[in-house]
Coordinates of C-alpha atoms and ligand atoms in Angstrom, one line a residue:
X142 CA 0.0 0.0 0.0
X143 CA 1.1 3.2 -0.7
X144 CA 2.3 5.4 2.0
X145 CA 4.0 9.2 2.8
X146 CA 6.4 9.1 0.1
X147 CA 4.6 7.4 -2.3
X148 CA 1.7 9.8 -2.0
X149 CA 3.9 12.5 -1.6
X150 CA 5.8 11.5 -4.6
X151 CA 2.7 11.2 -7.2
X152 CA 1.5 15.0 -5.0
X153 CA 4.4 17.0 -6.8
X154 CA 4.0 15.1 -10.1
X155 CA 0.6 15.8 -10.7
X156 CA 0.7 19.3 -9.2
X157 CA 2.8 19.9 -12.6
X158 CA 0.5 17.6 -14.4
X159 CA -2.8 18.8 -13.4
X160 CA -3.0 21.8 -11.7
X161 CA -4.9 24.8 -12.7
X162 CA -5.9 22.3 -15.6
X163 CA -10.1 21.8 -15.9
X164 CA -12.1 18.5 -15.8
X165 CA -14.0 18.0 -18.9
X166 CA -15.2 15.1 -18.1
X167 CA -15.5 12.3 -15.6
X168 CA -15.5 8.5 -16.6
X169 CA -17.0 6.1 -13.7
X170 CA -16.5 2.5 -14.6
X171 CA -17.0 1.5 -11.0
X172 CA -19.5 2.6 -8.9
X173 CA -17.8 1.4 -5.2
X174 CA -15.3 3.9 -6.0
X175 CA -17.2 6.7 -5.7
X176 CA -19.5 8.0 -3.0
X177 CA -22.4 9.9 -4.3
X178 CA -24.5 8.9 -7.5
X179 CA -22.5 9.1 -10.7
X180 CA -24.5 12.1 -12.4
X181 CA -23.8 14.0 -8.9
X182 CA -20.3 13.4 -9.2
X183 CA -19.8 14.2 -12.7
X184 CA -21.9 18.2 -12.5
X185 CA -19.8 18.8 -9.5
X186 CA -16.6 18.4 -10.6
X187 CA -17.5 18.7 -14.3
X188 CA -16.0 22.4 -15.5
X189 CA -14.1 22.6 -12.4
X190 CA -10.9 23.7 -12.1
X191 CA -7.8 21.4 -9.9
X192 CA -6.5 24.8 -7.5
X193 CA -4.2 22.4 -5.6
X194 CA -3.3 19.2 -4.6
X195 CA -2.7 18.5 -1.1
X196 CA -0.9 14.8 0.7
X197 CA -2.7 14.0 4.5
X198 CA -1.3 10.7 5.5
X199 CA -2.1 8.4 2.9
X200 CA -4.5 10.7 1.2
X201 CA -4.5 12.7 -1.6
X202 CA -7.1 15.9 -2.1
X203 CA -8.2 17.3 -5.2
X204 CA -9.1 20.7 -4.2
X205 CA -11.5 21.8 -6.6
X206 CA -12.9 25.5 -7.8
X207 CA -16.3 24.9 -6.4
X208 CA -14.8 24.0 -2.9
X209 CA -15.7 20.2 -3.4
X210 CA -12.4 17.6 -2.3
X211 CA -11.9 14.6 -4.3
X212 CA -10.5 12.5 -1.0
X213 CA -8.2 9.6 -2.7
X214 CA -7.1 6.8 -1.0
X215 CA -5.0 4.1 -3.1
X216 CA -5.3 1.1 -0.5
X217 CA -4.1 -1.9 -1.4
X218 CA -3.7 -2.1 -5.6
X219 CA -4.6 1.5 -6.0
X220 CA -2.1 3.7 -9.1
X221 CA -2.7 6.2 -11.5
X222 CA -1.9 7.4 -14.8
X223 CA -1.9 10.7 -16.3
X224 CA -1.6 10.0 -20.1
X225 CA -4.3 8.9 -22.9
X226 CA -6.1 6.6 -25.3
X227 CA -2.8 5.4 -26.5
X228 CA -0.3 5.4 -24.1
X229 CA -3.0 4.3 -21.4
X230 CA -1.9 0.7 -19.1
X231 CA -4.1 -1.8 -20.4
X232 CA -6.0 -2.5 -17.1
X233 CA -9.2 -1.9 -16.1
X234 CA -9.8 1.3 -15.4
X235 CA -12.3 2.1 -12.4
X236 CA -12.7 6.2 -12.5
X237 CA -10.9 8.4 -15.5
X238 CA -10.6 12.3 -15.1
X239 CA -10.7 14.0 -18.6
X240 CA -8.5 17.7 -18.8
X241 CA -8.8 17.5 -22.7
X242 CA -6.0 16.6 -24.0
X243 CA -4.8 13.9 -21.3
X244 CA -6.9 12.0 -18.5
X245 CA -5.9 10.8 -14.9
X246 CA -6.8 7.3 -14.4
X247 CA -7.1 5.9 -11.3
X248 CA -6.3 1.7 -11.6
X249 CA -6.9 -1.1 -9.5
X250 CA -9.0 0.9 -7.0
X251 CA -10.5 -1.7 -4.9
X252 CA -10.7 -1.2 -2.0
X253 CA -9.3 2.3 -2.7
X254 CA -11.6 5.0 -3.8
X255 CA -12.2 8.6 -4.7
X256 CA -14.7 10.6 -2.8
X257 CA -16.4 13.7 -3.0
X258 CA -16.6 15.5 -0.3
X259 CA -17.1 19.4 1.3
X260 CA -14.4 20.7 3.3
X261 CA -16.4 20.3 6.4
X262 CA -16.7 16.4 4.9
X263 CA -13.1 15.7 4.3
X264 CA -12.0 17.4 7.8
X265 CA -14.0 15.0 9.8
X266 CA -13.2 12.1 8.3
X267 CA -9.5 13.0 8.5
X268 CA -10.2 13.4 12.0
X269 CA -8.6 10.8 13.5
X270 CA -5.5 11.1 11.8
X271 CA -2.4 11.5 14.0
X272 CA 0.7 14.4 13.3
X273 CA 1.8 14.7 9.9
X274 CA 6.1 13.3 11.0
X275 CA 7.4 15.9 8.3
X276 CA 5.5 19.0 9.4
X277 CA 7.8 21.8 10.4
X278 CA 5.9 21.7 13.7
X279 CA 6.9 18.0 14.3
X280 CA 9.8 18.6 16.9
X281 CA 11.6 16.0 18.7
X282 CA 9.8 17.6 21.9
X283 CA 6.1 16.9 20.1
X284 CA 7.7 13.4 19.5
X285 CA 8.6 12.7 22.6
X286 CA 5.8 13.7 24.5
X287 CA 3.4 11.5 21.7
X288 CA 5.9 8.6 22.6
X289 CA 5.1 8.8 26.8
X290 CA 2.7 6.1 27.9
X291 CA 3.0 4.2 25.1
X292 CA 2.8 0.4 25.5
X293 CA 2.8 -1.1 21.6
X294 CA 5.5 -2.7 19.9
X295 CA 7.6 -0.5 17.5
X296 CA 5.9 -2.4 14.4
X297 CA 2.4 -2.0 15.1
X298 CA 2.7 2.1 16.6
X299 CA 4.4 3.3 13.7
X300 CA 2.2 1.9 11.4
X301 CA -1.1 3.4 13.9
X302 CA -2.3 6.2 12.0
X303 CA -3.8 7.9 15.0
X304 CA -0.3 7.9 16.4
X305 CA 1.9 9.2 13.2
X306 CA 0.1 9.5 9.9
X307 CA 1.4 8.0 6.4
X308 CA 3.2 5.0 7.7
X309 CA 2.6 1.6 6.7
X310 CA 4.5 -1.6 6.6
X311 CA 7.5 -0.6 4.2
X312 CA 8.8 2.4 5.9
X313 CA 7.8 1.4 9.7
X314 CA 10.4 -1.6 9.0
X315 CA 13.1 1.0 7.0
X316 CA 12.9 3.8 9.7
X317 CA 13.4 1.2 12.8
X318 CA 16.9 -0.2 10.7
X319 CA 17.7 3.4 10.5
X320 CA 17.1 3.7 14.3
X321 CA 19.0 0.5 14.7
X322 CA 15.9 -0.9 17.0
X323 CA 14.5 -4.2 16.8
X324 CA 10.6 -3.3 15.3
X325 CA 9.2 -5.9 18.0
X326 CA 10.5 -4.0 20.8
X327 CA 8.1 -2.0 22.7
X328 CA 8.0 1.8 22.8
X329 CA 7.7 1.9 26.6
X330 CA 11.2 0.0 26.9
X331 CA 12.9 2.5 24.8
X332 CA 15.6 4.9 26.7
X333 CA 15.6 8.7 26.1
X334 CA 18.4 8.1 23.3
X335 CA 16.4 5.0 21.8
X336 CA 13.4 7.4 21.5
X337 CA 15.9 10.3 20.0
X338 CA 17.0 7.8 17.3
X339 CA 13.5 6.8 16.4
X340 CA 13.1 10.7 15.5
X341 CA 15.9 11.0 13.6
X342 CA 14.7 8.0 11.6
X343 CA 11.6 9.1 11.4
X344 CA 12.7 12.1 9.9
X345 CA 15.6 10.7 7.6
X346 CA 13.8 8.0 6.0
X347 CA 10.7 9.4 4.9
X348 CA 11.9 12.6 2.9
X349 CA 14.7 10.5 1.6
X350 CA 12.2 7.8 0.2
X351 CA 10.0 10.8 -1.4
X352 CA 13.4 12.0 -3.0
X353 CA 13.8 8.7 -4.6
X354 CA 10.5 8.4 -6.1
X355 CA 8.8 6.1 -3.9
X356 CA 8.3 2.5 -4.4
X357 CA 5.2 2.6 -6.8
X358 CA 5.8 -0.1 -9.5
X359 CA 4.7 1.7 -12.4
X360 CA 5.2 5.1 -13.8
X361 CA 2.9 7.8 -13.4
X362 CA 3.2 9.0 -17.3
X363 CA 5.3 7.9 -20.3
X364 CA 9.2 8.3 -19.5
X365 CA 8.8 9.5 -15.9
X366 CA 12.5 8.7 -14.3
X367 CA 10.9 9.4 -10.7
X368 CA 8.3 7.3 -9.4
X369 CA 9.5 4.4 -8.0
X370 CA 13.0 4.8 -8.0
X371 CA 13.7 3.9 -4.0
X372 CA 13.4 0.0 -4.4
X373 CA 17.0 0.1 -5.0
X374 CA 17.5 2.0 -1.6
X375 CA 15.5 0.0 0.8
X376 CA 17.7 -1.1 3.4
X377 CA 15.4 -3.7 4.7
X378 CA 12.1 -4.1 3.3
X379 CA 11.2 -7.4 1.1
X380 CA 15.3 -7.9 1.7
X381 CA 14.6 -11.1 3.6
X382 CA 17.5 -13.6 3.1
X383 CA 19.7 -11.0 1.6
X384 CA 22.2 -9.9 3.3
X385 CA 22.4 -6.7 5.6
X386 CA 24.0 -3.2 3.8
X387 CA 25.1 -2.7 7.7
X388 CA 26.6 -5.2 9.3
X389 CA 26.5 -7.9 6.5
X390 CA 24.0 -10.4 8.3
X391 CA 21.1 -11.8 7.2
X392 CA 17.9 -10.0 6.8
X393 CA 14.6 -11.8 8.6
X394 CA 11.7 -12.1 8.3
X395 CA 8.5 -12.4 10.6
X396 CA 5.0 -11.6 11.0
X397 CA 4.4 -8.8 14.1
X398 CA 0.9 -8.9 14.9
X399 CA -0.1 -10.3 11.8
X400 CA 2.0 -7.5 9.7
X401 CA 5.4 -8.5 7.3
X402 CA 8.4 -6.8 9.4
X403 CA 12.1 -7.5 7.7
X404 CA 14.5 -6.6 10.6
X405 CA 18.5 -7.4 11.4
X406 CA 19.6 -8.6 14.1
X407 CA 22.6 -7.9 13.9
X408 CA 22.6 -4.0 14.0
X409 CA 18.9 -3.7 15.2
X410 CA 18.8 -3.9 19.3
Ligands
ZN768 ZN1 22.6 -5.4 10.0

Protein backbone atom coordinates (compact mmCIF):
# COMPACT_ATOMS: atom_id res chain seq x y z
CA UNK A 1 0.00 0.00 0.00
CA UNK A 2 1.08 3.20 -0.73
CA UNK A 3 2.31 5.35 1.99
CA UNK A 4 3.98 9.24 2.77
CA UNK A 5 6.35 9.08 0.08
CA UNK A 6 4.63 7.45 -2.27
CA UNK A 7 1.74 9.82 -1.97
CA UNK A 8 3.93 12.53 -1.61
CA UNK A 9 5.76 11.46 -4.58
CA UNK A 10 2.75 11.15 -7.18
CA UNK A 11 1.51 15.02 -5.04
CA UNK A 12 4.36 16.96 -6.80
CA UNK A 13 4.00 15.06 -10.13
CA UNK A 14 0.62 15.81 -10.68
CA UNK A 15 0.68 19.29 -9.20
CA UNK A 16 2.77 19.88 -12.56
CA UNK A 17 0.46 17.65 -14.42
CA UNK A 18 -2.77 18.82 -13.38
CA UNK A 19 -2.98 21.77 -11.66
CA UNK A 20 -4.94 24.79 -12.74
CA UNK A 21 -5.90 22.27 -15.61
CA UNK A 22 -10.06 21.82 -15.87
CA UNK A 23 -12.07 18.49 -15.81
CA UNK A 24 -14.03 18.00 -18.87
CA UNK A 25 -15.17 15.15 -18.10
CA UNK A 26 -15.55 12.26 -15.56
CA UNK A 27 -15.49 8.51 -16.65
CA UNK A 28 -16.97 6.05 -13.68
CA UNK A 29 -16.49 2.49 -14.57
CA UNK A 30 -16.98 1.49 -11.05
CA UNK A 31 -19.53 2.58 -8.88
CA UNK A 32 -17.84 1.45 -5.22
CA UNK A 33 -15.26 3.91 -6.00
CA UNK A 34 -17.23 6.71 -5.68
CA UNK A 35 -19.46 8.03 -3.00
CA UNK A 36 -22.40 9.88 -4.25
CA UNK A 37 -24.51 8.88 -7.49
CA UNK A 38 -22.48 9.05 -10.73
CA UNK A 39 -24.45 12.10 -12.35
CA UNK A 40 -23.83 14.05 -8.90
CA UNK A 41 -20.27 13.42 -9.16
CA UNK A 42 -19.81 14.24 -12.69
CA UNK A 43 -21.94 18.22 -12.47
CA UNK A 44 -19.75 18.82 -9.45
CA UNK A 45 -16.59 18.40 -10.56
CA UNK A 46 -17.51 18.73 -14.32
CA UNK A 47 -16.02 22.38 -15.52
CA UNK A 48 -14.10 22.59 -12.42
CA UNK A 49 -10.90 23.66 -12.14
CA UNK A 50 -7.78 21.44 -9.95
CA UNK A 51 -6.47 24.83 -7.47
CA UNK A 52 -4.16 22.38 -5.59
CA UNK A 53 -3.28 19.18 -4.58
CA UNK A 54 -2.66 18.49 -1.13
CA UNK A 55 -0.95 14.82 0.69
CA UNK A 56 -2.74 13.96 4.45
CA UNK A 57 -1.33 10.73 5.49
CA UNK A 58 -2.10 8.42 2.88
CA UNK A 59 -4.50 10.72 1.24
CA UNK A 60 -4.47 12.67 -1.56
CA UNK A 61 -7.09 15.90 -2.07
CA UNK A 62 -8.16 17.31 -5.22
CA UNK A 63 -9.05 20.68 -4.24
CA UNK A 64 -11.55 21.82 -6.55
CA UNK A 65 -12.88 25.55 -7.75
CA UNK A 66 -16.30 24.90 -6.43
CA UNK A 67 -14.78 24.02 -2.94
CA UNK A 68 -15.71 20.16 -3.43
CA UNK A 69 -12.42 17.59 -2.31
CA UNK A 70 -11.90 14.56 -4.30
CA UNK A 71 -10.49 12.49 -1.00
CA UNK A 72 -8.20 9.55 -2.74
CA UNK A 73 -7.14 6.83 -0.99
CA UNK A 74 -5.03 4.12 -3.12
CA UNK A 75 -5.34 1.10 -0.54
CA UNK A 76 -4.09 -1.90 -1.42
CA UNK A 77 -3.75 -2.08 -5.61
CA UNK A 78 -4.57 1.48 -5.95
CA UNK A 79 -2.13 3.69 -9.08
CA UNK A 80 -2.68 6.18 -11.49
CA UNK A 81 -1.87 7.38 -14.79
CA UNK A 82 -1.87 10.69 -16.34
CA UNK A 83 -1.64 10.04 -20.07
CA UNK A 84 -4.33 8.91 -22.93
CA UNK A 85 -6.11 6.55 -25.33
CA UNK A 86 -2.79 5.39 -26.53
CA UNK A 87 -0.32 5.45 -24.09
CA UNK A 88 -2.97 4.31 -21.39
CA UNK A 89 -1.86 0.72 -19.09
CA UNK A 90 -4.14 -1.82 -20.45
CA UNK A 91 -5.98 -2.52 -17.15
CA UNK A 92 -9.17 -1.87 -16.12
CA UNK A 93 -9.75 1.29 -15.44
CA UNK A 94 -12.30 2.06 -12.36
CA UNK A 95 -12.74 6.23 -12.49
CA UNK A 96 -10.89 8.35 -15.54
CA UNK A 97 -10.64 12.29 -15.07
CA UNK A 98 -10.75 14.00 -18.58
CA UNK A 99 -8.47 17.66 -18.84
CA UNK A 100 -8.82 17.48 -22.69
CA UNK A 101 -6.02 16.61 -24.01
CA UNK A 102 -4.83 13.86 -21.31
CA UNK A 103 -6.95 12.04 -18.50
CA UNK A 104 -5.90 10.76 -14.86
CA UNK A 105 -6.81 7.28 -14.40
CA UNK A 106 -7.11 5.93 -11.30
CA UNK A 107 -6.35 1.68 -11.60
CA UNK A 108 -6.88 -1.12 -9.51
CA UNK A 109 -9.01 0.94 -6.96
CA UNK A 110 -10.46 -1.72 -4.88
CA UNK A 111 -10.74 -1.17 -1.98
CA UNK A 112 -9.35 2.30 -2.66
CA UNK A 113 -11.65 4.96 -3.77
CA UNK A 114 -12.22 8.59 -4.74
CA UNK A 115 -14.67 10.56 -2.79
CA UNK A 116 -16.37 13.69 -3.04
CA UNK A 117 -16.60 15.47 -0.27
CA UNK A 118 -17.05 19.39 1.31
CA UNK A 119 -14.39 20.69 3.27
CA UNK A 120 -16.43 20.28 6.44
CA UNK A 121 -16.67 16.39 4.88
CA UNK A 122 -13.07 15.73 4.35
CA UNK A 123 -12.00 17.37 7.81
CA UNK A 124 -13.96 15.01 9.85
CA UNK A 125 -13.18 12.05 8.29
CA UNK A 126 -9.47 13.02 8.47
CA UNK A 127 -10.17 13.42 12.05
CA UNK A 128 -8.55 10.76 13.52
CA UNK A 129 -5.48 11.09 11.78
CA UNK A 130 -2.44 11.50 13.98
CA UNK A 131 0.71 14.39 13.33
CA UNK A 132 1.81 14.66 9.88
CA UNK A 133 6.12 13.34 11.00
CA UNK A 134 7.38 15.90 8.30
CA UNK A 135 5.50 18.99 9.43
CA UNK A 136 7.82 21.77 10.44
CA UNK A 137 5.92 21.69 13.70
CA UNK A 138 6.86 18.00 14.31
CA UNK A 139 9.82 18.60 16.86
CA UNK A 140 11.58 16.01 18.71
CA UNK A 141 9.79 17.58 21.85
CA UNK A 142 6.15 16.88 20.09
CA UNK A 143 7.73 13.44 19.48
CA UNK A 144 8.60 12.68 22.65
CA UNK A 145 5.79 13.73 24.49
CA UNK A 146 3.36 11.48 21.67
CA UNK A 147 5.90 8.59 22.56
CA UNK A 148 5.05 8.80 26.81
CA UNK A 149 2.66 6.09 27.92
CA UNK A 150 2.96 4.24 25.14
CA UNK A 151 2.82 0.44 25.53
CA UNK A 152 2.77 -1.14 21.60
CA UNK A 153 5.48 -2.69 19.86
CA UNK A 154 7.58 -0.53 17.52
CA UNK A 155 5.90 -2.43 14.44
CA UNK A 156 2.42 -1.95 15.12
CA UNK A 157 2.71 2.07 16.62
CA UNK A 158 4.39 3.26 13.75
CA UNK A 159 2.22 1.89 11.44
CA UNK A 160 -1.11 3.39 13.92
CA UNK A 161 -2.32 6.24 12.03
CA UNK A 162 -3.83 7.90 15.00
CA UNK A 163 -0.34 7.88 16.39
CA UNK A 164 1.89 9.20 13.18
CA UNK A 165 0.08 9.51 9.93
CA UNK A 166 1.41 8.00 6.37
CA UNK A 167 3.24 5.02 7.73
CA UNK A 168 2.62 1.63 6.72
CA UNK A 169 4.47 -1.57 6.65
CA UNK A 170 7.50 -0.58 4.20
CA UNK A 171 8.77 2.43 5.93
CA UNK A 172 7.79 1.37 9.72
CA UNK A 173 10.37 -1.61 8.98
CA UNK A 174 13.09 1.00 7.01
CA UNK A 175 12.89 3.81 9.75
CA UNK A 176 13.42 1.24 12.79
CA UNK A 177 16.91 -0.17 10.66
CA UNK A 178 17.68 3.38 10.49
CA UNK A 179 17.09 3.68 14.27
CA UNK A 180 19.04 0.54 14.70
CA UNK A 181 15.89 -0.85 16.95
CA UNK A 182 14.46 -4.22 16.81
CA UNK A 183 10.60 -3.35 15.29
CA UNK A 184 9.17 -5.86 17.98
CA UNK A 185 10.55 -4.02 20.77
CA UNK A 186 8.10 -1.97 22.69
CA UNK A 187 7.96 1.76 22.84
CA UNK A 188 7.66 1.88 26.61
CA UNK A 189 11.18 0.03 26.86
CA UNK A 190 12.86 2.47 24.83
CA UNK A 191 15.62 4.94 26.69
CA UNK A 192 15.55 8.71 26.11
CA UNK A 193 18.44 8.06 23.28
CA UNK A 194 16.41 5.05 21.76
CA UNK A 195 13.37 7.37 21.51
CA UNK A 196 15.93 10.30 20.03
CA UNK A 197 17.00 7.80 17.33
CA UNK A 198 13.53 6.83 16.39
CA UNK A 199 13.08 10.74 15.55
CA UNK A 200 15.92 11.02 13.59
CA UNK A 201 14.71 8.01 11.58
CA UNK A 202 11.62 9.10 11.38
CA UNK A 203 12.70 12.06 9.95
CA UNK A 204 15.61 10.68 7.62
CA UNK A 205 13.75 8.03 6.00
CA UNK A 206 10.67 9.43 4.93
CA UNK A 207 11.88 12.59 2.91
CA UNK A 208 14.68 10.47 1.63
CA UNK A 209 12.18 7.82 0.22
CA UNK A 210 9.96 10.82 -1.38
CA UNK A 211 13.40 12.05 -3.01
CA UNK A 212 13.76 8.69 -4.56
CA UNK A 213 10.49 8.43 -6.07
CA UNK A 214 8.77 6.09 -3.88
CA UNK A 215 8.31 2.47 -4.43
CA UNK A 216 5.23 2.62 -6.76
CA UNK A 217 5.76 -0.13 -9.48
CA UNK A 218 4.72 1.68 -12.44
CA UNK A 219 5.19 5.08 -13.78
CA UNK A 220 2.89 7.79 -13.36
CA UNK A 221 3.21 8.97 -17.30
CA UNK A 222 5.27 7.93 -20.27
CA UNK A 223 9.23 8.35 -19.50
CA UNK A 224 8.83 9.49 -15.86
CA UNK A 225 12.51 8.66 -14.33
CA UNK A 226 10.89 9.40 -10.67
CA UNK A 227 8.26 7.28 -9.36
CA UNK A 228 9.46 4.41 -7.96
CA UNK A 229 13.02 4.81 -8.01
CA UNK A 230 13.73 3.94 -4.01
CA UNK A 231 13.43 0.04 -4.35
CA UNK A 232 17.03 0.05 -5.00
CA UNK A 233 17.48 1.97 -1.64
CA UNK A 234 15.54 0.00 0.82
CA UNK A 235 17.70 -1.15 3.38
CA UNK A 236 15.44 -3.71 4.70
CA UNK A 237 12.13 -4.07 3.31
CA UNK A 238 11.22 -7.43 1.15
CA UNK A 239 15.27 -7.86 1.67
CA UNK A 240 14.62 -11.07 3.56
CA UNK A 241 17.53 -13.62 3.12
CA UNK A 242 19.69 -11.02 1.61
CA UNK A 243 22.20 -9.87 3.27
CA UNK A 244 22.42 -6.72 5.62
CA UNK A 245 24.02 -3.25 3.78
CA UNK A 246 25.13 -2.67 7.69
CA UNK A 247 26.56 -5.15 9.26
CA UNK A 248 26.47 -7.87 6.52
CA UNK A 249 24.03 -10.40 8.31
CA UNK A 250 21.11 -11.83 7.25
CA UNK A 251 17.93 -9.98 6.83
CA UNK A 252 14.58 -11.79 8.64
CA UNK A 253 11.70 -12.10 8.27
CA UNK A 254 8.51 -12.43 10.62
CA UNK A 255 4.95 -11.62 10.97
CA UNK A 256 4.42 -8.84 14.08
CA UNK A 257 0.90 -8.90 14.90
CA UNK A 258 -0.15 -10.32 11.77
CA UNK A 259 1.96 -7.53 9.74
CA UNK A 260 5.42 -8.53 7.30
CA UNK A 261 8.45 -6.76 9.39
CA UNK A 262 12.11 -7.47 7.75
CA UNK A 263 14.51 -6.57 10.58
CA UNK A 264 18.51 -7.37 11.40
CA UNK A 265 19.57 -8.63 14.06
CA UNK A 266 22.60 -7.93 13.90
CA UNK A 267 22.63 -4.04 13.99
CA UNK A 268 18.92 -3.71 15.22
CA UNK A 269 18.79 -3.87 19.28
ZN1 LIG B 1 22.55 -5.42 10.03
Amino acid sequence: MPELPEMENYKKLLTEKIAEKTIMNAMIKREKSINVPIKTFQQQVHSQKIISIERRAKHLLFHLENGYILLLHLMLGGWMYYGNEEDKPDRSIQVELYFGDNSLYFIGLRLGYLHLFTKKEVDSELSDLGPEPLDINFSLNAFQDLTKGKKGKLKTTLVDQKFLAGIGNCYSDEICFEAQLLPTRTMNNLNDQEVVQLYHAIRSVLPTATEHGGYMENPLFTNDQKTGGVSNFLKVYDREGESCKRCGATILFKEVSSRKCFYCTGCQH
